[in-house]
Amino acid sequence: MRATALVFAVAIAAVPAPSARGQQSFAPEAAPAELRPAVAAADAALVALRQRLTARLMEEMQKGGPAKAVAVCRDEAPALSAEVGRAAGVVVGRTSDRLRNPENRPPAWAEAAVKAAAGRQAADVAPAAFALGDKVGLLRPLAMAGPCARCHGTASELDPAAAAAIRAAYPQDAATGFRAGELRGFAWAEAPLIASVPER
């Protein structure tokens, strides 16, 4: 099992997510030259978050199964996101149209894209960058991968202990019932046009 498949299976596709009215969006690799450093900073931060969060999830799953992974998402993921963002001089997070944690609502600039992509196959949703005035937003789709099913899959796929932990921690959870290949949500980042240099 590939560890990176657990949380951040990133779809590569040709159909960009739509942008809000009057807001420019484009494929990250097609960003205007003046925006490319910010897009690169946002992308690097998402990679760092993926690596750190996946490592913690795998570590806890090996100790105590998927229920331990639920605890990581509840107790550690927000702090990890904030830490990664501070180090890179950006803001990062995860979101979906079907939230587990209500604190993971999409930022305003991403709302239209997240809503429009709901229910689609991840392979049909492309990463998208957004021109936001003095900063850039970046959305990267998260595909529903096999290992994710134990916490996000259909009723027959859910790990019983994880399901109980989810009910206890998130009474209004809407982040189950996903099938393999579906879009589960997005990783997002905001970076200033002149990215800050992390302190060493």
mmCIF file of N, CA and C in Angstrom, residues 12-16 123-126:
data_model
loop_
_atom_site.group_PDB
_atom_site.id
_atom_site.type_symbol
_atom_site.label_atom_id
_atom_site.label_comp_id
_atom_site.label_asym_id
_atom_site.label_seq_id
_atom_site.Cartn_x
_atom_site.Cartn_y
_atom_site.Cartn_z
ATOM 1 N N ILE A 12 -5.082 14.022 -11.865
ATOM 2 C CA ILE A 12 -4.537 14.804 -12.963
ATOM 3 C C ILE A 12 -5.537 14.733 -14.094
ATOM 4 N N ALA A 13 -6.067 15.862 -14.498
ATOM 5 C CA ALA A 13 -7.146 15.852 -15.469
ATOM 6 C C ALA A 13 -7.078 17.074 -16.351
ATOM 7 N N ALA A 14 -8.074 17.185 -17.249
ATOM 8 C CA ALA A 14 -8.047 18.258 -18.229
ATOM 9 C C ALA A 14 -9.166 19.261 -18.079
ATOM 10 N N VAL A 15 -10.075 19.051 -17.137
ATOM 11 C CA VAL A 15 -11.211 19.942 -16.989
ATOM 12 C C VAL A 15 -11.019 20.798 -15.751
ATOM 13 N N PRO A 16 -10.751 22.097 -15.889
ATOM 14 C CA PRO A 16 -10.503 22.932 -14.716
ATOM 15 C C PRO A 16 -11.781 23.197 -13.946
ATOM 16 N N ALA A 123 -10.864 12.143 -11.690
ATOM 17 C CA ALA A 123 -10.119 12.251 -12.936
ATOM 18 C C ALA A 123 -10.675 13.318 -13.865
ATOM 19 N N ASP A 124 -11.882 13.788 -13.584
ATOM 20 C CA ASP A 124 -12.500 14.813 -14.425
ATOM 21 C C ASP A 124 -12.355 16.217 -13.858
ATOM 22 N N VAL A 125 -11.626 16.359 -12.774
ATOM 23 C CA VAL A 125 -11.447 17.667 -12.131
ATOM 24 C C VAL A 125 -9.959 17.983 -12.084
ATOM 25 N N ALA A 126 -9.579 19.091 -12.682
ATOM 26 C CA ALA A 126 -8.170 19.457 -12.765
ATOM 27 C C ALA A 126 -7.784 20.407 -11.643
#
